[in-house]
Short mmCIF file of C-alpha atoms and ligand atoms in Angstrom, two decimals:
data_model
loop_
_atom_site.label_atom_id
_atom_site.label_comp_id
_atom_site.label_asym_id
_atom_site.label_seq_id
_atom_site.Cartn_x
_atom_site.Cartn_y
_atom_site.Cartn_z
CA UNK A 1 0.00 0.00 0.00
CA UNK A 2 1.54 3.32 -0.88
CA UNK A 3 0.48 5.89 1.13
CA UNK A 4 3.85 6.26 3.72
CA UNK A 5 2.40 10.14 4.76
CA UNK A 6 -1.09 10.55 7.00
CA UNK A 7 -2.37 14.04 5.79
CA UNK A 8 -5.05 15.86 8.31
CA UNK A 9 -8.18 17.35 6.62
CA UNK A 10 -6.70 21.01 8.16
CA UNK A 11 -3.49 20.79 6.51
CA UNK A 12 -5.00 19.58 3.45
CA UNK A 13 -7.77 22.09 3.41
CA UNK A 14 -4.99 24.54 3.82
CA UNK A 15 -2.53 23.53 1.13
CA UNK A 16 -5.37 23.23 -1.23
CA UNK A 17 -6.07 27.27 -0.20
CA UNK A 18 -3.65 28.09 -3.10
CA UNK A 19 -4.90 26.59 -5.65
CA UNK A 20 -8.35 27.33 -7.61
CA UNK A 21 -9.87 24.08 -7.20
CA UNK A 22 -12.85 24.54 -5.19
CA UNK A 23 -13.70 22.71 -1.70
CA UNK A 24 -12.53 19.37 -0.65
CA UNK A 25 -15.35 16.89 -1.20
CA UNK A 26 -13.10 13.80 0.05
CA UNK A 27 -9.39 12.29 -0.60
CA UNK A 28 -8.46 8.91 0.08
CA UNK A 29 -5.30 6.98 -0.39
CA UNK A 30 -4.24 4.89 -3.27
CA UNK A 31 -2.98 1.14 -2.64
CA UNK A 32 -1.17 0.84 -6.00
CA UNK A 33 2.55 2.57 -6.31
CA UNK A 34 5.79 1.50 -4.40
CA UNK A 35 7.47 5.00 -4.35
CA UNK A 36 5.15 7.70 -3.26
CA UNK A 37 1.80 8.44 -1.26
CA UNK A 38 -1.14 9.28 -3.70
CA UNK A 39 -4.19 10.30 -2.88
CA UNK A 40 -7.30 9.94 -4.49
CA UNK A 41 -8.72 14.25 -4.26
CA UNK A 42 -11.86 14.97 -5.17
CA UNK A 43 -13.17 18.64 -4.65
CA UNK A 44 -16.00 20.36 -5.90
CA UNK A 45 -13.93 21.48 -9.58
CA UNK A 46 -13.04 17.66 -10.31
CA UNK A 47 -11.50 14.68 -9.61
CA UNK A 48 -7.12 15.04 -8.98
CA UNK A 49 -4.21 13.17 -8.05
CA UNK A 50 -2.50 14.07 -4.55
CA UNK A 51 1.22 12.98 -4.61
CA UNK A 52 3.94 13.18 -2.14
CA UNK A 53 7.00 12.98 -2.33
CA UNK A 54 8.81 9.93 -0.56
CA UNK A 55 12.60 9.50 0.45
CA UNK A 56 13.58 7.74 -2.62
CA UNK A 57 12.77 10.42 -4.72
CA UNK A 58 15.50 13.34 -4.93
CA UNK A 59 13.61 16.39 -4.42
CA UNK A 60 15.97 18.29 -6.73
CA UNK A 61 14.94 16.01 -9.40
CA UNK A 62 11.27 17.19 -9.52
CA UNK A 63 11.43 20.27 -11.36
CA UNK A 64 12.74 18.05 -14.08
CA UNK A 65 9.70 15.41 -13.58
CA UNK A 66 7.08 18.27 -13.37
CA UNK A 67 8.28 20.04 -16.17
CA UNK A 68 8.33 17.30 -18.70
CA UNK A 69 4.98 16.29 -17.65
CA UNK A 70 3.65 19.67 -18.58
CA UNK A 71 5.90 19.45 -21.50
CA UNK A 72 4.56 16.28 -22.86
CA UNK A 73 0.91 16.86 -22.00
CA UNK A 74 1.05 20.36 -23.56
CA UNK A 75 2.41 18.72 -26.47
CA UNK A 76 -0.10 16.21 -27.35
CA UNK A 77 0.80 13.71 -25.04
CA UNK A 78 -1.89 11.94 -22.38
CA UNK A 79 -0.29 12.43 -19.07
CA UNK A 80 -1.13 13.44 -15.49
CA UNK A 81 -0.56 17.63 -16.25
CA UNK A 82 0.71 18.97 -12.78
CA UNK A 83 -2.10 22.11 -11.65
CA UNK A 84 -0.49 24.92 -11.15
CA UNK A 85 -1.13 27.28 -7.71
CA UNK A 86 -2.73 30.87 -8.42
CA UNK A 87 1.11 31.74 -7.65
CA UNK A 88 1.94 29.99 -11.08
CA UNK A 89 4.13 27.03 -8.47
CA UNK A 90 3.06 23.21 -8.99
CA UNK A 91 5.51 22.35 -6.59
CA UNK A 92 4.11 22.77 -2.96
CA UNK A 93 5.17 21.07 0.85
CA UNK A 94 2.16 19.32 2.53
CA UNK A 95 2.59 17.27 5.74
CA UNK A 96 6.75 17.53 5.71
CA UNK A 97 6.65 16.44 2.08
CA UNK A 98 7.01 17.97 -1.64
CA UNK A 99 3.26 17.50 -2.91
CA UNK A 100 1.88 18.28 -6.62
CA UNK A 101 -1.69 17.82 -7.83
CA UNK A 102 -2.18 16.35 -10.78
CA UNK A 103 -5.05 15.94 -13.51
CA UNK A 104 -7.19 12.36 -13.34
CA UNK A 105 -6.38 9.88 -16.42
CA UNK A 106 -9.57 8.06 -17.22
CA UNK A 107 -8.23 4.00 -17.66
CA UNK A 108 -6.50 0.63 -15.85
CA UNK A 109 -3.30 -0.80 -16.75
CA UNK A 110 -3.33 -3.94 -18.92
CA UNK A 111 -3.05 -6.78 -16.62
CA UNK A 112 -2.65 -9.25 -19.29
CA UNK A 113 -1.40 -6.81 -22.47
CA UNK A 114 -2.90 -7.87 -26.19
CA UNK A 115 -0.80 -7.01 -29.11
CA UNK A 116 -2.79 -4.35 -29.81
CA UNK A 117 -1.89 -3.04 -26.46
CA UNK A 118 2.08 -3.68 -27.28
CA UNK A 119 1.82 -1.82 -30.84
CA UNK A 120 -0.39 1.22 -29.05
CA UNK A 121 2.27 1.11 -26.86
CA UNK A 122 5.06 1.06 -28.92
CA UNK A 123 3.98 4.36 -30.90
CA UNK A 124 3.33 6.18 -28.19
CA UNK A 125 6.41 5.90 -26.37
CA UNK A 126 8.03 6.88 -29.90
CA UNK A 127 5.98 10.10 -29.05
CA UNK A 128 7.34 10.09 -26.68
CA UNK A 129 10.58 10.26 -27.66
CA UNK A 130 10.19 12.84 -31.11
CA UNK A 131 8.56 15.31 -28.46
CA UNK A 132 10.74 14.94 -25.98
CA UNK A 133 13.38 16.31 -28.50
CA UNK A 134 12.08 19.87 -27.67
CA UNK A 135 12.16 19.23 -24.08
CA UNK A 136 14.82 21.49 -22.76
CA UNK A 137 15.77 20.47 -19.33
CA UNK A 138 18.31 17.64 -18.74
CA UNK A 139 18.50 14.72 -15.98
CA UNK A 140 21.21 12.12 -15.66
CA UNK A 141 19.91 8.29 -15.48
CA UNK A 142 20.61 7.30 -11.75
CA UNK A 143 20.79 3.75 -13.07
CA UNK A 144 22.36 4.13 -16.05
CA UNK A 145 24.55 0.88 -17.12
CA UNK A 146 27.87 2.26 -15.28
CA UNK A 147 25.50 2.41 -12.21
CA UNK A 148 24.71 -1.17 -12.27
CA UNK A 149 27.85 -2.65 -10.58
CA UNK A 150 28.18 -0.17 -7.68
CA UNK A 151 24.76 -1.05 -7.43
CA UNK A 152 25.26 -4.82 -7.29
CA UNK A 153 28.49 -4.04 -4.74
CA UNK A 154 25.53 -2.45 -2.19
CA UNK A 155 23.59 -5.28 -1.70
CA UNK A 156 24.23 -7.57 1.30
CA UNK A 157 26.20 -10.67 1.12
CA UNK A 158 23.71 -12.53 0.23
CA UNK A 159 22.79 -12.57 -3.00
CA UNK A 160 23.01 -16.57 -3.42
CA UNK A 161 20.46 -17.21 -0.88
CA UNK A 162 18.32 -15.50 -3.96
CA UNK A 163 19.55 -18.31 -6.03
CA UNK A 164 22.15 -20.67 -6.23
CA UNK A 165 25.61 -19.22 -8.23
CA UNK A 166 23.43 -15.96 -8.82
CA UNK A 167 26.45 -13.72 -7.36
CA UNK A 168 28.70 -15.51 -10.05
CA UNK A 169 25.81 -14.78 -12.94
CA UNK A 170 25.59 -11.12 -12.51
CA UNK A 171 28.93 -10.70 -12.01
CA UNK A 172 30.28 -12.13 -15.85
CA UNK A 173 26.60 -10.94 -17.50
CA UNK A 174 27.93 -7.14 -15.66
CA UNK A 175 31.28 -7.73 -17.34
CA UNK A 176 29.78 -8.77 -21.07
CA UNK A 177 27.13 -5.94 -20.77
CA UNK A 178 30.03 -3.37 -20.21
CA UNK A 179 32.22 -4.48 -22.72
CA UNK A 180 29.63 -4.23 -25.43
CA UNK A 181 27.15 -1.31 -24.17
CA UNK A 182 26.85 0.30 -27.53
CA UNK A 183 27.94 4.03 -28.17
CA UNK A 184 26.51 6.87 -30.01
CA UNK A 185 23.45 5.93 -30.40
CA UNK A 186 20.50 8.38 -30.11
CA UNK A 187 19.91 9.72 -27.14
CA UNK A 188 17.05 11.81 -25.69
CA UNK A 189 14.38 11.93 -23.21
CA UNK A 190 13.25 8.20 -22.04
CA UNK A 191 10.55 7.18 -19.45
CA UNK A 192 12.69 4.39 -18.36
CA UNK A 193 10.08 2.37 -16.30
CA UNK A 194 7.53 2.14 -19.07
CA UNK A 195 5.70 -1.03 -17.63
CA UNK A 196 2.51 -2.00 -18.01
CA UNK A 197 0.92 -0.59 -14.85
CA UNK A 198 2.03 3.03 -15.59
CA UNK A 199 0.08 2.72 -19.20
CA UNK A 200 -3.61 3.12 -18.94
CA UNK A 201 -6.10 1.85 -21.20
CA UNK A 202 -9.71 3.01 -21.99
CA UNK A 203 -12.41 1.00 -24.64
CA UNK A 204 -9.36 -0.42 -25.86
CA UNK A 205 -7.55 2.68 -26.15
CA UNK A 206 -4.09 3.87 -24.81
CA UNK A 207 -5.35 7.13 -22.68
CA UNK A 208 -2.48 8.16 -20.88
CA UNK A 209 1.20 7.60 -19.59
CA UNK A 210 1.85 7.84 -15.77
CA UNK A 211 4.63 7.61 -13.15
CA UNK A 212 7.83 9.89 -14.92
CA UNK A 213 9.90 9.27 -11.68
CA UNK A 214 12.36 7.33 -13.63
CA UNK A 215 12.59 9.63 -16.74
CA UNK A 216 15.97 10.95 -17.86
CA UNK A 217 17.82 11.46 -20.87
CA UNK A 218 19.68 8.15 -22.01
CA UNK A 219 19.14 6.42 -25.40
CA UNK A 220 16.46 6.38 -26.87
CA UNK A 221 16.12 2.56 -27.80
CA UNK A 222 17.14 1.17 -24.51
CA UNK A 223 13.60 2.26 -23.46
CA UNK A 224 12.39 0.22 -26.14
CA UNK A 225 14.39 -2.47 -24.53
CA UNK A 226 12.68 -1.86 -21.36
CA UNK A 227 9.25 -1.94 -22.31
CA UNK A 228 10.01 -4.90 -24.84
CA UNK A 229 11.37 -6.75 -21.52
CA UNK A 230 8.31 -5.27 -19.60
CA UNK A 231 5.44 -6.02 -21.96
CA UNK A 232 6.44 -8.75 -23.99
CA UNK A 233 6.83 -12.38 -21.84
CA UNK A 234 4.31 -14.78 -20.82
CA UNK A 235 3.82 -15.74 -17.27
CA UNK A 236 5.36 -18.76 -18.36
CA UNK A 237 8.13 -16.94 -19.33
CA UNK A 238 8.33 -17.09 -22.41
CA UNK A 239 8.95 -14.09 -25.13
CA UNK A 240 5.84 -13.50 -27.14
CA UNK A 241 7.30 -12.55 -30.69
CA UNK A 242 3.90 -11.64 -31.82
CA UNK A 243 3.63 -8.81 -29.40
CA UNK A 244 7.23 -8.25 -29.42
CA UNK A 245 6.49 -7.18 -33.16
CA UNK A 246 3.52 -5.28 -32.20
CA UNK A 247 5.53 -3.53 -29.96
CA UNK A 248 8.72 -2.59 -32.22
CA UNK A 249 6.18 -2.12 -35.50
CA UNK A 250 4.16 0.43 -33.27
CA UNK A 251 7.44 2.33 -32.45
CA UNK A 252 8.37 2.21 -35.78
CA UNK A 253 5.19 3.56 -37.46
CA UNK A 254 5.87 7.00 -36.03
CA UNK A 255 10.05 6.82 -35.52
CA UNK A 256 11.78 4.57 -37.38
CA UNK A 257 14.84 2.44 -35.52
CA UNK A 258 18.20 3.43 -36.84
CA UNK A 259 20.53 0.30 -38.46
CA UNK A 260 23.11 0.93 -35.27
CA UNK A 261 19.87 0.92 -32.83
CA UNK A 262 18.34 -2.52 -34.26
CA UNK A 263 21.81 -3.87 -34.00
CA UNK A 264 22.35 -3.08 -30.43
CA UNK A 265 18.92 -4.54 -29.10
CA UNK A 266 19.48 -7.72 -27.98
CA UNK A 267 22.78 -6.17 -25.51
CA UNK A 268 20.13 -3.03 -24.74
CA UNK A 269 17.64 -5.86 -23.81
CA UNK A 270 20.24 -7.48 -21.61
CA UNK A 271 21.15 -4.54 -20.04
CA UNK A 272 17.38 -3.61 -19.69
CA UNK A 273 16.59 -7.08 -17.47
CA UNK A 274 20.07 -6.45 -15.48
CA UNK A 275 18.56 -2.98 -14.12
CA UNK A 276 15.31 -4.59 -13.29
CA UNK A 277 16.90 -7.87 -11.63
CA UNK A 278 19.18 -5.62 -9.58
CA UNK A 279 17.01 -2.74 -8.34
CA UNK A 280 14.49 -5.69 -7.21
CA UNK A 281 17.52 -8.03 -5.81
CA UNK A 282 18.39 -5.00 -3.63
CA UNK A 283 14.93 -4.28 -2.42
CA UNK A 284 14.61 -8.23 -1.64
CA UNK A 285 17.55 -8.15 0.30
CA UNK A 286 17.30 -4.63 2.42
CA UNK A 287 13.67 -3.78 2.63
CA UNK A 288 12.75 -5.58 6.03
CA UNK A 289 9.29 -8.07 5.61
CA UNK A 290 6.19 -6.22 6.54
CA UNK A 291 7.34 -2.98 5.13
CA UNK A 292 5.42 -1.17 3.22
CA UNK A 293 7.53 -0.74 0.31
CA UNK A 294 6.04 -4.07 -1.93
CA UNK A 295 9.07 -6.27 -2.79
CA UNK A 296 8.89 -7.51 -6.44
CA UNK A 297 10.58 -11.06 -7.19
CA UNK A 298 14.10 -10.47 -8.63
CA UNK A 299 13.76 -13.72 -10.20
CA UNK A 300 11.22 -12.58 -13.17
CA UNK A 301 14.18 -10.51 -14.66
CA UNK A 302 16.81 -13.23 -13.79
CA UNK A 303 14.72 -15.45 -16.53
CA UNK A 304 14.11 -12.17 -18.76
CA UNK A 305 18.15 -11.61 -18.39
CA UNK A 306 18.76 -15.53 -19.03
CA UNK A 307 16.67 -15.20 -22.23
CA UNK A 308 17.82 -12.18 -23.65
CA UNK A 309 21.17 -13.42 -23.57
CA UNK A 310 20.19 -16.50 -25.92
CA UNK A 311 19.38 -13.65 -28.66
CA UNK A 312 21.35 -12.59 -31.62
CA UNK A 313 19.19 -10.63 -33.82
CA UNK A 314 16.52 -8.36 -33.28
CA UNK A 315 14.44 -10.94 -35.64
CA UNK A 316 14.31 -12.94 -32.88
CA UNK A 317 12.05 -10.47 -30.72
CA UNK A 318 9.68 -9.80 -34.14
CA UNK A 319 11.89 -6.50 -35.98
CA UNK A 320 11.38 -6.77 -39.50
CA UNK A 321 12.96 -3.30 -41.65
CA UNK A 322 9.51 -2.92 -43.21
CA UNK A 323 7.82 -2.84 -39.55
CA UNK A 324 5.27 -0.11 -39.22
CA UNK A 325 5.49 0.68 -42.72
CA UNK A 326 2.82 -1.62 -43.77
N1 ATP B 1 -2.82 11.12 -12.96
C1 ATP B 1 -3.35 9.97 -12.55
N2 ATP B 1 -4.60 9.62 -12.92
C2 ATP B 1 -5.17 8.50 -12.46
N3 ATP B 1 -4.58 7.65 -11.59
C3 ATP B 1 -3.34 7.93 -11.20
C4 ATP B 1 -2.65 9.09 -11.65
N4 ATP B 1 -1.42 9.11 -11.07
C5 ATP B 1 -1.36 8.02 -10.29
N5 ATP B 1 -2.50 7.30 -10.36
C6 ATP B 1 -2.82 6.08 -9.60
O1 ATP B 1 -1.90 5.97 -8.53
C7 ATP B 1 -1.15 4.75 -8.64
C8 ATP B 1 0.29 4.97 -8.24
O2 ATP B 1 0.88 5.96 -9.08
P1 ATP B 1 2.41 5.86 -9.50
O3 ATP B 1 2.64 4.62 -10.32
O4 ATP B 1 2.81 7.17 -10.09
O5 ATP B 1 3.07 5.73 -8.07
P2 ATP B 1 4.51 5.38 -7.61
O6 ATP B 1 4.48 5.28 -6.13
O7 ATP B 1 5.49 6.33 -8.22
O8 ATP B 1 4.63 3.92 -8.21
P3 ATP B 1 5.73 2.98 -8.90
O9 ATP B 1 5.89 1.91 -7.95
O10 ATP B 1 5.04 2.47 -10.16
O11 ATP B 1 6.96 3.78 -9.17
C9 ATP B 1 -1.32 4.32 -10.09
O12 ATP B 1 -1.23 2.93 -10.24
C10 ATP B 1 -2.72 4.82 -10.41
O13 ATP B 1 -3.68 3.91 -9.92
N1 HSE B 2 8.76 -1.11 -12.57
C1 HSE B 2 9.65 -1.46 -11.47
C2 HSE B 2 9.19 -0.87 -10.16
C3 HSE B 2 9.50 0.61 -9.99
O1 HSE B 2 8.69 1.42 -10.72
C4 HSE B 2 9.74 -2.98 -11.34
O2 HSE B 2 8.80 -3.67 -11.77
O3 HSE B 2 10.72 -3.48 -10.80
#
């Protein structure tokens, strides 16, 4: 459940003073979400996202996150567009925390994503991308690939309790992945945790994008490589080449992949499954049980990493050069 910070009806009732969105008909707090506390708000102008703030989030970073929502949803893109305060400010303090209000987004993630869901996907994250272009502010990825061993270093010693000889896996997939992380490949704005529970769907339709905590600039197809990873397995575990197509003909149909980009997948998918498998190894190793912070099973991307590395070709996920063409 992820709401970490109680807010009074006073304090709310006061922090809502500067804004022009009527009275307070009731708020309540959101289960889904590992990071932050959201609230649902409703108040007599609409229906609005609460959100603040948690300790994993770098408060310096949120100008950036703000600002690209705003970007992107004044551009054409469906996301949550932060509400400004009559003193122009989105960014406000409520109950110790950094709190924004957001706009609703009618929809539900797709629990069990169709290819039509992977190719809506796939185009609009290549939106994404082509209007992020104009975006002018810049943030670093945090867990960018030379992140990834200092990051398996941190956790505790006991990473093979996870699964036997996993300590040894990581270790020679970190040293492959960093001897062939491609270079100069395009680079721009990415959302860089583009899973399926922060894309909503409505009658079928993709009608927004959510949760831009993770967005920085890094190259542009290793977000395709994350949400390929994300969106594209079975519960089995097994890669689904018909939405993996979907997917990558859907980016394609609005921004074709470069030669160099298609090339690099398969190491960008590898590299995609490593960030996943070690951001969740950590948390299943230091977040204590009964904490509120939901552990996800590190194992998932272990098998996503395992397959990955069996793959040569882009073919193999479903590229083809005429994709999105058709
Ligand atoms: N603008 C919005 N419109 C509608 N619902 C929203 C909006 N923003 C957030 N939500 C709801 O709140 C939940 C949590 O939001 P979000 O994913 O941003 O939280 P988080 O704590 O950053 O989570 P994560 O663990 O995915 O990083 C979403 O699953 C969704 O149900
Ligand atoms: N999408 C991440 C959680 C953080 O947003 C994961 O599934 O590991």
């Amino acid at each position: 459940m992820a709401v970490y910070t109680d807010v009074g009806e006073a304090e709310l009732v006061e922090f809502l003073s500067g804004y022009d969105l009527g009275q307070v008909l009731s708020y309540k707090g959101i289960a889904e979400g590992v990071e932050n506390s959201n609230f649902l708000l409703r108040t007599s102008a609409d229906t609005f996202i609460l959100t603040l703030y948690e300790k994993r989030v770098d408060r310096n970073d949120l100008p950036f996150f703000l600002g690209l929502m705003q970007y992107l949803a004044e551009h054409g893109l469906s996301c949550p567009l932060p509400v400004q305060r009559r003193d122009g400010e989105a960014l406000g303090e409520l109950a110790g925390r950094p709190g924004a209000i957001f706009t609703f987004l009618e929809g539900m993630g797709a629990r069990r994503p169709s290819p039509a869901n992977c190719r809506a996907v796939g185009a609009a994250m290549a939106r994404l991308h082509e209007i992020g272009r104009g975006f002018s502010m810049h943030r670093a990825n945090g867990l960018a690939m030379t992140a990834w061993r200092p990051l398996f270093r941190s956790c505790p010693d006991r990473v093979d309790e996870v699964e036997a000889g996993l300590s040894a896996e990581i270790e020679a997939e970190l040293c492959e992945i960093e001897a062939s992380w491609p270079q100069g490949l395009p680079s721009g704005v990415i959302h860089a945790d583009l899973f399926t529970d922060n894309v909503f769907f409505l009658n079928g339709e993709l009608s927004g994008i959510i949760d831009f905590y993770f967005a920085c600039n890094d190259l542009l197809a290793y977000d395709i490589a994350i949400t390929l990873t994300a969106w594209c397995f079975e519960a089995d575990g097994s890669f689904n080449m018909t939405k993996g197509a979907a997917l990558l003909n859907g980016y394609q149909s609005v921004r074709p992949m470069t030669e160099a980009e298609v090339e690099a997948l398969p190491i960008l998918c590898r590299g995609a499954a490593m960030r996943f498998l070690l951001t969740r190894l950590y948390d299943w190793l230091t977040v204590p049980d009964g904490s509120f912070v939901m552990k996800k099973d590190p194992r998932e991307y272990l098998r996503k990493l395992r397959f990955h590395r069996s793959v040569t070709r882009a073919g193999e996920y479903g590229y083809s050069p005429s994709g999105g063409r058709a």
